[in-house]
PDB file of C-alpha atoms in Angstrom:
ATOM      1  CA  MET A   9      81.176 138.306  29.345  1.00 35.00           C
ATOM      2  CA  SER A  10      81.561 137.399  33.039  1.00 35.00           C
ATOM      3  CA  GLU A  11      84.397 138.790  35.267  1.00 37.00           C
ATOM      4  CA  PHE A  12      86.554 135.756  34.785  1.00 37.00           C
ATOM      5  CA  ALA A  13      85.403 134.370  31.575  1.00 40.00           C
ATOM      6  CA  LYS A  14      86.249 130.715  31.440  1.00 42.00           C
ATOM      7  CA  PRO A  15      84.957 128.868  28.386  1.00 42.00           C
ATOM      8  CA  ARG A  16      86.547 125.769  29.889  1.00 43.00           C
ATOM      9  CA  GLN A  17      84.876 124.465  33.054  1.00 43.00           C
ATOM     10  CA  GLU A  18      87.099 123.930  36.095  1.00 42.00           C
ATOM     11  CA  GLY A  19      88.979 120.673  35.691  1.00 44.00           C
ATOM     12  CA  GLU A  20      88.755 120.748  31.860  1.00 49.00           C
ATOM     13  CA  PHE A  21      92.222 121.969  31.325  1.00 52.00           C
ATOM     14  CA  PRO A  22      94.615 119.366  29.840  1.00 59.00           C
ATOM     15  CA  HIS A  23      96.554 116.908  31.942  1.00 80.00           C
ATOM     16  CA  TRP A  24      99.894 118.489  31.248  1.00 76.00           C
ATOM     17  CA  GLU A  25     102.103 115.394  31.335  1.00 78.00           C
ATOM     18  CA  THR A  26      99.833 113.474  29.095  1.00 79.00           C
ATOM     19  CA  LEU A  27      99.677 116.480  26.666  1.00 75.00           C
ATOM     20  CA  TYR A  28     103.550 116.817  26.475  1.00 79.00           C
ATOM     21  CA  GLN A  29     103.937 113.032  26.102  1.00 75.00           C
ATOM     22  CA  ASN A  30     101.394 112.759  23.243  1.00 77.00           C
ATOM     23  CA  GLU A  31     101.446 115.962  21.323  1.00 78.00           C
ATOM     24  CA  PRO A  32     104.288 117.509  19.099  1.00 79.00           C
ATOM     25  CA  VAL A  33     105.338 120.660  20.977  1.00 76.00           C
ATOM     26  CA  GLU A  34     105.463 122.545  17.624  1.00 80.00           C
ATOM     27  CA  LYS A  35     101.663 122.178  17.298  1.00 74.00           C
ATOM     28  CA  MET A  36     100.869 123.483  20.823  1.00 75.00           C
ATOM     29  CA  PRO A  37      99.068 126.897  20.624  1.00 73.00           C
ATOM     30  CA  TRP A  38     101.566 128.712  22.709  1.00 78.00           C
ATOM     31  CA  TYR A  39     104.663 127.293  20.823  1.00 70.00           C
ATOM     32  CA  THR A  40     107.057 129.800  19.258  1.00 84.00           C
ATOM     33  CA  THR A  41     110.809 129.864  18.971  1.00 86.00           C
ATOM     34  CA  GLN A  42     110.717 133.763  18.742  1.00 89.00           C
ATOM     35  CA  ALA A  43     111.105 135.884  21.823  1.00 94.00           C
ATOM     36  CA  ASP A  44     107.774 136.748  23.355  1.00 95.00           C
ATOM     37  CA  GLN A  45     107.094 140.338  22.038  1.00 95.00           C
ATOM     38  CA  ASP A  46     106.281 141.587  25.589  1.00 97.00           C
ATOM     39  CA  LEU A  47     109.234 139.935  27.180  1.00 96.00           C
ATOM     40  CA  LEU A  48     111.425 141.410  24.448  1.00 96.00           C
ATOM     41  CA  ARG A  49     109.871 144.810  25.206  1.00 97.00           C
ATOM     42  CA  VAL A  50     110.728 144.486  28.846  1.00 97.00           C
ATOM     43  CA  ILE A  51     114.281 143.293  28.325  1.00 96.00           C
ATOM     44  CA  ASP A  52     115.084 146.151  25.873  1.00 95.00           C
ATOM     45  CA  THR A  53     113.073 148.911  27.631  1.00 96.00           C
ATOM     46  CA  TYR A  54     114.727 148.309  31.024  1.00 96.00           C
ATOM     47  CA  GLY A  55     118.046 146.980  29.769  1.00 95.00           C
ATOM     48  CA  ILE A  56     117.823 143.697  31.691  1.00 95.00           C
ATOM     49  CA  ARG A  57     120.947 141.679  30.817  1.00 93.00           C
ATOM     50  CA  SER A  58     121.701 139.915  34.201  1.00 97.00           C
ATOM     51  CA  GLY A  59     119.981 138.464  37.306  1.00 98.00           C
ATOM     52  CA  HIS A  60     118.405 135.273  38.292  1.00 98.00           C
ATOM     53  CA  LEU A  61     115.141 134.517  36.650  1.00 98.00           C
ATOM     54  CA  LEU A  62     112.457 131.901  37.305  1.00 98.00           C
ATOM     55  CA  ASP A  63     110.378 130.809  34.278  1.00 97.00           C
ATOM     56  CA  VAL A  64     107.241 129.223  35.792  1.00 97.00           C
ATOM     57  CA  GLY A  65     105.399 126.796  33.565  1.00 93.00           C
ATOM     58  CA  THR A  66     108.253 126.893  30.979  1.00 95.00           C
ATOM     59  CA  GLY A  67     106.626 124.330  28.761  1.00 91.00           C
ATOM     60  CA  PRO A  68     109.016 123.553  25.764  1.00 93.00           C
ATOM     61  CA  GLY A  69     111.448 126.073  27.215  1.00 94.00           C
ATOM     62  CA  THR A  70     111.969 128.394  24.296  1.00 95.00           C
ATOM     63  CA  GLN A  71     111.549 131.550  26.226  1.00 97.00           C
ATOM     64  CA  ALA A  72     113.846 130.224  28.993  1.00 97.00           C
ATOM     65  CA  ALA A  73     116.530 129.588  26.433  1.00 97.00           C
ATOM     66  CA  TRP A  74     116.116 132.966  24.856  1.00 97.00           C
ATOM     67  CA  LEU A  75     116.411 134.551  28.217  1.00 97.00           C
ATOM     68  CA  ALA A  76     119.557 132.684  28.976  1.00 98.00           C
ATOM     69  CA  ALA A  77     121.064 133.861  25.729  1.00 97.00           C
ATOM     70  CA  GLN A  78     120.451 137.550  26.927  1.00 96.00           C
ATOM     71  CA  GLY A  79     122.650 136.888  29.901  1.00 97.00           C
ATOM     72  CA  LEU A  80     120.257 135.970  32.571  1.00 98.00           C
ATOM     73  CA  GLN A  81     120.697 132.986  34.978  1.00 98.00           C
ATOM     74  CA  VAL A  82     117.563 131.066  34.203  1.00 98.00           C
ATOM     75  CA  THR A  83     115.697 128.364  36.216  1.00 98.00           C
ATOM     76  CA  ALA A  84     112.839 126.821  34.125  1.00 97.00           C
ATOM     77  CA  THR A  85     110.226 124.763  35.909  1.00 97.00           C
ATOM     78  CA  ASP A  86     107.011 122.948  34.824  1.00 94.00           C
ATOM     79  CA  LEU A  87     104.574 120.346  36.243  1.00 90.00           C
ATOM     80  CA  SER A  88     105.288 118.087  33.370  1.00 90.00           C
ATOM     81  CA  THR A  89     108.364 115.850  33.309  1.00 91.00           C
ATOM     82  CA  SER A  90     108.144 115.574  29.560  1.00 91.00           C
ATOM     83  CA  ALA A  91     107.866 119.432  29.249  1.00 91.00           C
ATOM     84  CA  VAL A  92     110.981 119.908  31.249  1.00 94.00           C
ATOM     85  CA  GLN A  93     112.848 117.329  29.174  1.00 93.00           C
ATOM     86  CA  HIS A  94     111.832 119.283  26.051  1.00 92.00           C
ATOM     87  CA  ALA A  95     113.012 122.484  27.735  1.00 95.00           C
ATOM     88  CA  ALA A  96     116.458 120.962  28.720  1.00 97.00           C
ATOM     89  CA  ASP A  97     116.905 119.509  25.178  1.00 95.00           C
ATOM     90  CA  TYR A  98     116.102 122.870  23.521  1.00 96.00           C
ATOM     91  CA  ALA A  99     118.514 124.780  25.764  1.00 97.00           C
ATOM     92  CA  ARG A 100     121.282 122.277  24.813  1.00 97.00           C
ATOM     93  CA  GLN A 101     120.437 122.730  21.163  1.00 96.00           C
ATOM     94  CA  GLN A 102     120.690 126.407  21.498  1.00 97.00           C
ATOM     95  CA  GLY A 103     123.984 126.253  23.347  1.00 98.00           C
ATOM     96  CA  VAL A 104     122.818 127.925  26.473  1.00 98.00           C
ATOM     97  CA  THR A 105     122.640 127.046  30.155  1.00 98.00           C
ATOM     98  CA  VAL A 106     119.240 126.626  31.768  1.00 98.00           C
ATOM     99  CA  THR A 107     118.459 124.876  35.016  1.00 97.00           C
ATOM    100  CA  THR A 108     115.435 122.676  34.369  1.00 97.00           C
ATOM    101  CA  LEU A 109     113.343 121.366  37.125  1.00 96.00           C
ATOM    102  CA  VAL A 110     110.139 119.521  37.640  1.00 95.00           C
ATOM    103  CA  ASP A 111     108.141 121.676  40.166  1.00 95.00           C
ATOM    104  CA  ASP A 112     104.578 122.690  41.193  1.00 94.00           C
ATOM    105  CA  ILE A 113     104.505 126.386  41.969  1.00 95.00           C
ATOM    106  CA  LEU A 114     101.571 125.716  44.401  1.00 95.00           C
ATOM    107  CA  ALA A 115     103.745 123.191  46.333  1.00 94.00           C
ATOM    108  CA  THR A 116     107.237 124.440  45.339  1.00 96.00           C
ATOM    109  CA  SER A 117     110.628 123.000  46.414  1.00 95.00           C
ATOM    110  CA  LEU A 118     112.325 126.172  45.228  1.00 96.00           C
ATOM    111  CA  SER A 119     113.687 128.748  47.806  1.00 90.00           C
ATOM    112  CA  GLY A 120     114.934 131.659  45.664  1.00 83.00           C
ATOM    113  CA  PRO A 121     115.436 134.583  45.997  1.00 95.00           C
ATOM    114  CA  PHE A 122     114.928 135.407  42.312  1.00 98.00           C
ATOM    115  CA  ASP A 123     115.228 138.878  40.683  1.00 98.00           C
ATOM    116  CA  TYR A 124     112.503 138.104  38.184  1.00 98.00           C
ATOM    117  CA  VAL A 125     109.753 135.599  37.696  1.00 98.00           C
ATOM    118  CA  PHE A 126     108.279 135.223  34.164  1.00 98.00           C
ATOM    119  CA  ASP A 127     104.816 133.558  33.718  1.00 97.00           C
ATOM    120  CA  ARG A 128     103.550 133.144  30.226  1.00 95.00           C
ATOM    121  CA  GLY A 129     100.833 130.765  30.866  1.00 89.00           C
ATOM    122  CA  CYS A 130     100.700 129.333  34.355  1.00 94.00           C
ATOM    123  CA  PHE A 131      98.605 131.789  36.475  1.00 96.00           C
ATOM    124  CA  HIS A 132      95.682 131.972  34.144  1.00 94.00           C
ATOM    125  CA  VAL A 133      94.933 128.184  34.243  1.00 92.00           C
ATOM    126  CA  LEU A 134      94.901 127.997  38.006  1.00 93.00           C
ATOM    127  CA  PRO A 135      91.519 127.612  39.700  1.00 91.00           C
ATOM    128  CA  PRO A 136      90.356 130.789  41.407  1.00 93.00           C
ATOM    129  CA  GLN A 137      90.860 129.217  44.929  1.00 94.00           C
ATOM    130  CA  ALA A 138      94.559 128.728  44.196  1.00 94.00           C
ATOM    131  CA  ARG A 139      95.312 132.317  43.204  1.00 96.00           C
ATOM    132  CA  SER A 140      96.089 133.592  46.665  1.00 97.00           C
ATOM    133  CA  LEU A 141      98.508 130.794  47.230  1.00 97.00           C
ATOM    134  CA  TYR A 142     100.227 131.541  43.921  1.00 98.00           C
ATOM    135  CA  VAL A 143     100.597 135.221  44.798  1.00 98.00           C
ATOM    136  CA  ASN A 144     102.130 134.391  48.223  1.00 97.00           C
ATOM    137  CA  THR A 145     104.483 131.810  46.751  1.00 97.00           C
ATOM    138  CA  ILE A 146     105.705 134.197  44.001  1.00 98.00           C
ATOM    139  CA  HIS A 147     106.237 136.958  46.498  1.00 98.00           C
ATOM    140  CA  THR A 148     108.155 134.635  48.818  1.00 97.00           C
ATOM    141  CA  LEU A 149     110.398 133.510  45.915  1.00 97.00           C
ATOM    142  CA  LEU A 150     111.186 137.101  44.696  1.00 98.00           C
ATOM    143  CA  LYS A 151     113.600 139.351  46.326  1.00 97.00           C
ATOM    144  CA  THR A 152     112.133 142.569  47.723  1.00 97.00           C
ATOM    145  CA  GLY A 153     111.792 144.846  44.674  1.00 97.00           C
ATOM    146  CA  GLY A 154     111.959 141.981  42.247  1.00 98.00           C
ATOM    147  CA  TRP A 155     109.629 141.717  39.297  1.00 98.00           C
ATOM    148  CA  LEU A 156     106.828 139.371  38.283  1.00 98.00           C
ATOM    149  CA  LEU A 157     106.512 139.521  34.515  1.00 98.00           C
ATOM    150  CA  LEU A 158     102.982 138.058  34.053  1.00 98.00           C
ATOM    151  CA  LYS A 159     101.261 137.461  30.738  1.00 97.00           C
ATOM    152  CA  CYS A 160      97.653 136.016  30.932  1.00 96.00           C
ATOM    153  CA  PHE A 161      94.644 135.843  28.673  1.00 93.00           C
ATOM    154  CA  SER A 162      92.834 139.215  28.361  1.00 95.00           C
ATOM    155  CA  LEU A 163      89.121 139.658  28.999  1.00 93.00           C
ATOM    156  CA  GLN A 164      89.002 141.062  25.506  1.00 93.00           C
ATOM    157  CA  GLU A 165      89.713 137.548  24.044  1.00 89.00           C
ATOM    158  CA  THR A 166      86.446 136.042  22.769  1.00 84.00           C
ATOM    159  CA  ALA A 167      87.514 132.581  21.596  1.00 78.00           C
ATOM    160  CA  VAL A 168      85.348 129.736  22.717  1.00 65.00           C
ATOM    161  CA  LYS A 169      88.100 127.865  24.403  1.00 78.00           C
ATOM    162  CA  GLY A 170      91.064 128.897  26.569  1.00 81.00           C
ATOM    163  CA  PRO A 171      92.204 129.845  29.958  1.00 89.00           C
ATOM    164  CA  TYR A 172      90.607 132.231  32.478  1.00 92.00           C
ATOM    165  CA  ARG A 173      90.710 135.919  31.243  1.00 94.00           C
ATOM    166  CA  PHE A 174      91.513 139.079  33.048  1.00 96.00           C
ATOM    167  CA  SER A 175      91.189 142.763  32.832  1.00 97.00           C
ATOM    168  CA  PRO A 176      93.336 145.320  34.771  1.00 98.00           C
ATOM    169  CA  ALA A 177      90.270 145.728  37.095  1.00 97.00           C
ATOM    170  CA  THR A 178      90.140 142.039  37.908  1.00 96.00           C
ATOM    171  CA  LEU A 179      93.713 141.137  37.933  1.00 98.00           C
ATOM    172  CA  ASN A 180      95.355 143.961  39.890  1.00 98.00           C
ATOM    173  CA  PRO A 181      93.329 143.446  43.112  1.00 98.00           C
ATOM    174  CA  ILE A 182      94.526 139.779  43.339  1.00 98.00           C
ATOM    175  CA  PHE A 183      98.122 141.030  43.547  1.00 98.00           C
ATOM    176  CA  ALA A 184      97.682 144.349  45.314  1.00 97.00           C
ATOM    177  CA  GLU A 185      98.617 143.221  48.870  1.00 96.00           C
ATOM    178  CA  HIS A 186     102.108 142.010  47.935  1.00 97.00           C
ATOM    179  CA  PHE A 187     102.878 143.721  44.597  1.00 98.00           C
ATOM    180  CA  ALA A 188     102.936 147.187  43.166  1.00 98.00           C
ATOM    181  CA  LEU A 189     101.989 147.690  39.497  1.00 98.00           C
ATOM    182  CA  VAL A 190     104.910 148.939  37.455  1.00 98.00           C
ATOM    183  CA  ALA A 191     103.378 148.779  34.006  1.00 98.00           C
ATOM    184  CA  GLN A 192     100.561 146.988  32.161  1.00 98.00           C
ATOM    185  CA  TRP A 193      99.315 146.763  28.570  1.00 98.00           C
ATOM    186  CA  GLU A 194      97.028 144.750  26.282  1.00 97.00           C
ATOM    187  CA  SER A 195      98.883 142.529  23.906  1.00 96.00           C
ATOM    188  CA  GLY A 196      98.691 139.089  22.198  1.00 93.00           C
ATOM    189  CA  TYR A 197      99.960 135.594  22.360  1.00 90.00           C
ATOM    190  CA  GLU A 198     102.441 134.531  19.722  1.00 88.00           C
ATOM    191  CA  GLY A 199     102.242 130.850  18.895  1.00 76.00           C
ATOM    192  CA  SER A 200     101.070 128.281  16.317  1.00 76.00           C
ATOM    193  CA  LEU A 201      97.418 129.727  15.949  1.00 72.00           C
ATOM    194  CA  ALA A 202      96.464 131.669  12.909  1.00 71.00           C
ATOM    195  CA  THR A 203      95.174 134.475  15.000  1.00 79.00           C
ATOM    196  CA  ALA A 204      97.004 135.415  18.289  1.00 82.00           C
ATOM    197  CA  PRO A 205      94.851 135.329  21.366  1.00 89.00           C
ATOM    198  CA  LYS A 206      94.488 138.589  23.210  1.00 94.00           C
ATOM    199  CA  ALA A 207      96.687 138.964  26.249  1.00 95.00           C
ATOM    200  CA  LEU A 208      97.230 141.182  29.248  1.00 98.00           C
ATOM    201  CA  PHE A 209     100.881 141.784  30.200  1.00 98.00           C
ATOM    202  CA  SER A 210     101.779 143.109  33.592  1.00 98.00           C
ATOM    203  CA  ILE A 211     105.021 144.113  35.377  1.00 98.00           C
ATOM    204  CA  LEU A 212     104.380 143.682  39.132  1.00 98.00           C
ATOM    205  CA  GLN A 213     106.994 144.603  41.766  1.00 98.00           C
ATOM    206  CA  ALA A 214     107.313 142.714  44.997  1.00 98.00           C
ATOM    207  CA  ARG A 215     106.626 144.804  48.094  1.00 96.00           C
ATOM    208  CA  GLY A 216     108.782 144.386  51.253  1.00 87.00           C
ATOM    209  CA  ASP A 217     107.318 142.503  54.271  1.00 73.00           C
ATOM    210  CA  ALA A 218     105.070 144.788  56.356  1.00 51.00           C
TER     211      ALA A 218
END
Protein backbone atom coordinates (compact mmCIF):
# COMPACT_ATOMS: atom_id res chain seq x y z
CA MET A 1 0.00 0.00 0.00
CA SER A 2 1.32 3.45 -0.89
CA GLU A 3 2.50 6.02 1.65
CA PHE A 4 -0.83 7.85 1.60
CA ALA A 5 -3.23 5.14 0.51
CA LYS A 6 -6.24 6.83 -1.02
CA PRO A 7 -8.80 4.49 -2.56
CA ARG A 8 -10.77 7.59 -3.45
CA GLN A 9 -9.21 9.74 -6.09
CA GLU A 10 -8.76 13.39 -5.32
CA GLY A 11 -12.08 15.16 -5.74
CA GLU A 12 -14.12 12.00 -5.08
CA PHE A 13 -14.99 12.87 -1.51
CA PRO A 14 -18.63 13.79 -0.96
CA HIS A 15 -19.98 17.27 -1.32
CA TRP A 16 -20.58 17.66 2.39
CA GLU A 17 -23.60 19.97 2.23
CA THR A 18 -25.36 17.71 -0.28
CA LEU A 19 -24.57 14.69 1.89
CA TYR A 20 -25.99 16.24 5.06
CA GLN A 21 -29.05 17.54 3.21
CA ASN A 22 -29.94 14.19 1.68
CA GLU A 23 -28.72 11.44 4.02
CA PRO A 24 -29.99 10.58 7.52
CA VAL A 25 -27.12 11.33 9.88
CA GLU A 26 -27.77 8.09 11.76
CA LYS A 27 -26.69 6.11 8.66
CA MET A 28 -23.43 7.98 8.11
CA PRO A 29 -20.40 5.73 8.74
CA TRP A 30 -18.95 8.00 11.44
CA TYR A 31 -22.19 8.55 13.34
CA THR A 32 -22.30 7.52 16.99
CA THR A 33 -23.92 9.04 20.04
CA GLN A 34 -21.31 7.42 22.27
CA ALA A 35 -18.17 9.27 23.30
CA ASP A 36 -15.30 8.51 20.93
CA GLN A 37 -13.18 5.94 22.79
CA ASP A 38 -9.94 7.84 22.21
CA LEU A 39 -11.43 11.15 23.22
CA LEU A 40 -12.77 9.51 26.37
CA ARG A 41 -9.30 8.09 27.07
CA VAL A 42 -7.73 11.55 26.80
CA ILE A 43 -10.37 13.24 28.95
CA ASP A 44 -10.08 10.60 31.67
CA THR A 45 -6.29 10.13 31.56
CA TYR A 46 -5.49 13.83 31.74
CA GLY A 47 -8.47 14.93 33.82
CA ILE A 48 -9.67 17.50 31.31
CA ARG A 49 -12.82 19.14 32.64
CA SER A 50 -12.45 22.77 31.53
CA GLY A 51 -11.02 24.92 28.78
CA HIS A 52 -12.08 26.16 25.36
CA LEU A 53 -12.19 23.44 22.70
CA LEU A 54 -12.72 23.69 18.95
CA ASP A 55 -14.36 20.67 17.28
CA VAL A 56 -13.32 20.90 13.62
CA GLY A 57 -15.60 19.12 11.15
CA THR A 58 -18.14 18.47 13.85
CA GLY A 59 -20.65 16.79 11.51
CA PRO A 60 -23.77 15.85 13.49
CA GLY A 61 -22.18 17.29 16.64
CA THR A 62 -22.48 14.31 18.95
CA GLN A 63 -18.89 14.55 20.19
CA ALA A 64 -19.17 18.32 20.67
CA ALA A 65 -22.25 17.83 22.87
CA TRP A 66 -20.50 15.13 24.90
CA LEU A 67 -17.49 17.39 25.44
CA ALA A 68 -19.73 20.23 26.58
CA ALA A 69 -21.34 17.85 29.07
CA GLN A 70 -17.86 17.21 30.53
CA GLY A 71 -17.50 20.90 31.38
CA LEU A 72 -15.62 22.27 28.37
CA GLN A 73 -16.54 25.43 26.49
CA VAL A 74 -17.08 24.02 22.99
CA THR A 75 -17.12 25.68 19.58
CA ALA A 76 -18.17 23.27 16.83
CA THR A 77 -17.62 24.07 13.15
CA ASP A 78 -18.27 22.42 9.81
CA LEU A 79 -18.29 23.33 6.13
CA SER A 80 -21.87 22.13 5.83
CA THR A 81 -24.68 24.40 6.96
CA SER A 82 -26.95 21.38 7.37
CA ALA A 83 -24.37 19.58 9.51
CA VAL A 84 -24.06 22.62 11.76
CA GLN A 85 -27.85 22.73 12.12
CA HIS A 86 -27.81 19.05 13.11
CA ALA A 87 -25.10 19.82 15.67
CA ALA A 88 -27.04 22.76 17.12
CA ASP A 89 -30.24 20.71 17.34
CA TYR A 90 -28.44 17.80 18.99
CA ALA A 91 -26.81 20.05 21.60
CA ARG A 92 -30.22 21.50 22.49
CA GLN A 93 -31.68 18.02 22.78
CA GLN A 94 -28.88 17.07 25.16
CA GLY A 95 -29.37 20.21 27.24
CA VAL A 96 -25.83 21.50 26.72
CA THR A 97 -24.39 24.72 25.33
CA VAL A 98 -22.31 24.44 22.16
CA THR A 99 -21.39 27.36 19.89
CA THR A 100 -22.04 26.10 16.35
CA LEU A 101 -20.64 27.88 13.30
CA VAL A 102 -20.31 27.28 9.58
CA ASP A 103 -16.59 27.63 8.90
CA ASP A 104 -13.89 26.38 6.53
CA ILE A 105 -10.75 25.59 8.51
CA LEU A 106 -8.65 26.40 5.42
CA ALA A 107 -10.17 29.89 5.25
CA THR A 108 -11.29 30.28 8.82
CA SER A 109 -12.99 33.28 10.39
CA LEU A 110 -12.08 32.04 13.89
CA SER A 111 -9.47 33.79 15.99
CA GLY A 112 -8.98 31.64 19.12
CA PRO A 113 -7.00 31.07 21.16
CA PHE A 114 -8.26 27.60 22.00
CA ASP A 115 -6.90 25.26 24.65
CA TYR A 116 -7.77 22.23 22.55
CA VAL A 117 -8.70 21.36 18.98
CA PHE A 118 -10.44 18.05 18.30
CA ASP A 119 -10.44 16.65 14.75
CA ARG A 120 -12.16 13.31 14.21
CA GLY A 121 -12.40 13.40 10.45
CA CYS A 122 -11.39 16.67 8.80
CA PHE A 123 -7.63 16.41 8.26
CA HIS A 124 -7.67 13.02 6.58
CA VAL A 125 -9.98 14.15 3.76
CA LEU A 126 -7.92 17.22 2.86
CA PRO A 127 -5.89 17.08 -0.35
CA PRO A 128 -2.14 16.77 0.26
CA GLN A 129 -1.45 20.31 -0.95
CA ALA A 130 -3.74 21.71 1.78
CA ARG A 131 -2.05 19.98 4.72
CA SER A 132 0.54 22.66 5.47
CA LEU A 133 -2.18 25.34 5.52
CA TYR A 134 -4.19 23.19 7.92
CA VAL A 135 -1.19 22.75 10.24
CA ASN A 136 -0.40 26.48 10.23
CA THR A 137 -4.05 27.40 10.84
CA ILE A 138 -4.50 24.99 13.75
CA HIS A 139 -1.23 26.20 15.27
CA THR A 140 -2.43 29.80 15.03
CA LEU A 141 -5.76 28.97 16.66
CA LEU A 142 -4.22 27.09 19.58
CA LYS A 143 -2.58 28.77 22.52
CA THR A 144 1.08 27.88 23.04
CA GLY A 145 1.10 24.49 24.73
CA GLY A 146 -2.45 23.74 23.57
CA TRP A 147 -3.33 20.32 22.25
CA LEU A 148 -4.53 19.09 18.88
CA LEU A 149 -6.42 15.82 19.40
CA LEU A 150 -6.25 14.30 15.94
CA LYS A 151 -7.96 11.13 14.75
CA CYS A 152 -7.42 9.94 11.20
CA PHE A 153 -7.56 6.78 9.14
CA SER A 154 -4.64 4.45 9.79
CA LEU A 155 -2.45 3.02 7.08
CA GLN A 156 -3.42 -0.35 8.54
CA GLU A 157 -6.97 0.10 7.20
CA THR A 158 -7.50 -2.00 4.06
CA ALA A 159 -11.06 -1.03 3.06
CA VAL A 160 -11.55 -0.19 -0.61
CA LYS A 161 -13.05 3.23 0.08
CA GLY A 162 -12.29 5.94 2.58
CA PRO A 163 -10.07 8.90 3.43
CA TYR A 164 -6.31 9.21 3.13
CA ARG A 165 -4.47 6.89 5.52
CA PHE A 166 -1.47 7.63 7.73
CA SER A 167 1.15 5.89 9.81
CA PRO A 168 3.23 7.61 12.51
CA ALA A 169 6.10 7.79 10.02
CA THR A 170 4.01 9.69 7.47
CA LEU A 171 1.85 11.78 9.80
CA ASN A 172 4.33 13.12 12.33
CA PRO A 173 6.66 14.95 9.91
CA ILE A 174 3.69 16.96 8.60
CA PHE A 175 3.22 18.48 12.07
CA ALA A 176 6.80 18.45 13.37
CA GLU A 177 7.64 22.12 12.73
CA HIS A 178 4.79 23.49 14.86
CA PHE A 179 3.84 20.59 17.14
CA ALA A 180 5.47 18.21 19.57
CA LEU A 181 4.13 14.67 19.84
CA VAL A 182 2.68 13.96 23.29
CA ALA A 183 1.16 10.51 22.66
CA GLN A 184 0.01 8.37 19.75
CA TRP A 185 -1.70 5.01 19.33
CA GLU A 186 -3.54 2.82 16.86
CA SER A 187 -7.29 2.62 17.37
CA GLY A 188 -10.59 2.37 15.50
CA TYR A 189 -13.53 4.51 14.39
CA GLU A 190 -16.81 3.89 16.15
CA GLY A 191 -19.82 4.47 13.94
CA SER A 192 -22.59 2.78 12.01
CA LEU A 193 -20.38 0.27 10.16
CA ALA A 194 -20.33 -3.37 11.21
CA THR A 195 -16.53 -3.32 11.34
CA ALA A 196 -14.79 -0.27 12.77
CA PRO A 197 -12.21 1.22 10.37
CA LYS A 198 -8.67 1.35 11.74
CA ALA A 199 -7.59 4.74 13.06
CA LEU A 200 -4.48 6.53 14.27
CA PHE A 201 -4.98 8.86 17.24
CA SER A 202 -2.44 11.56 18.11
CA ILE A 203 -2.04 14.18 20.83
CA LEU A 204 0.03 17.03 19.42
CA GLN A 205 1.15 20.03 21.47
CA ALA A 206 1.52 23.46 19.87
CA ARG A 207 5.04 24.85 20.05
CA GLY A 208 5.73 28.49 20.81
CA ASP A 209 6.74 30.82 18.01
CA ALA A 210 10.42 30.61 17.17
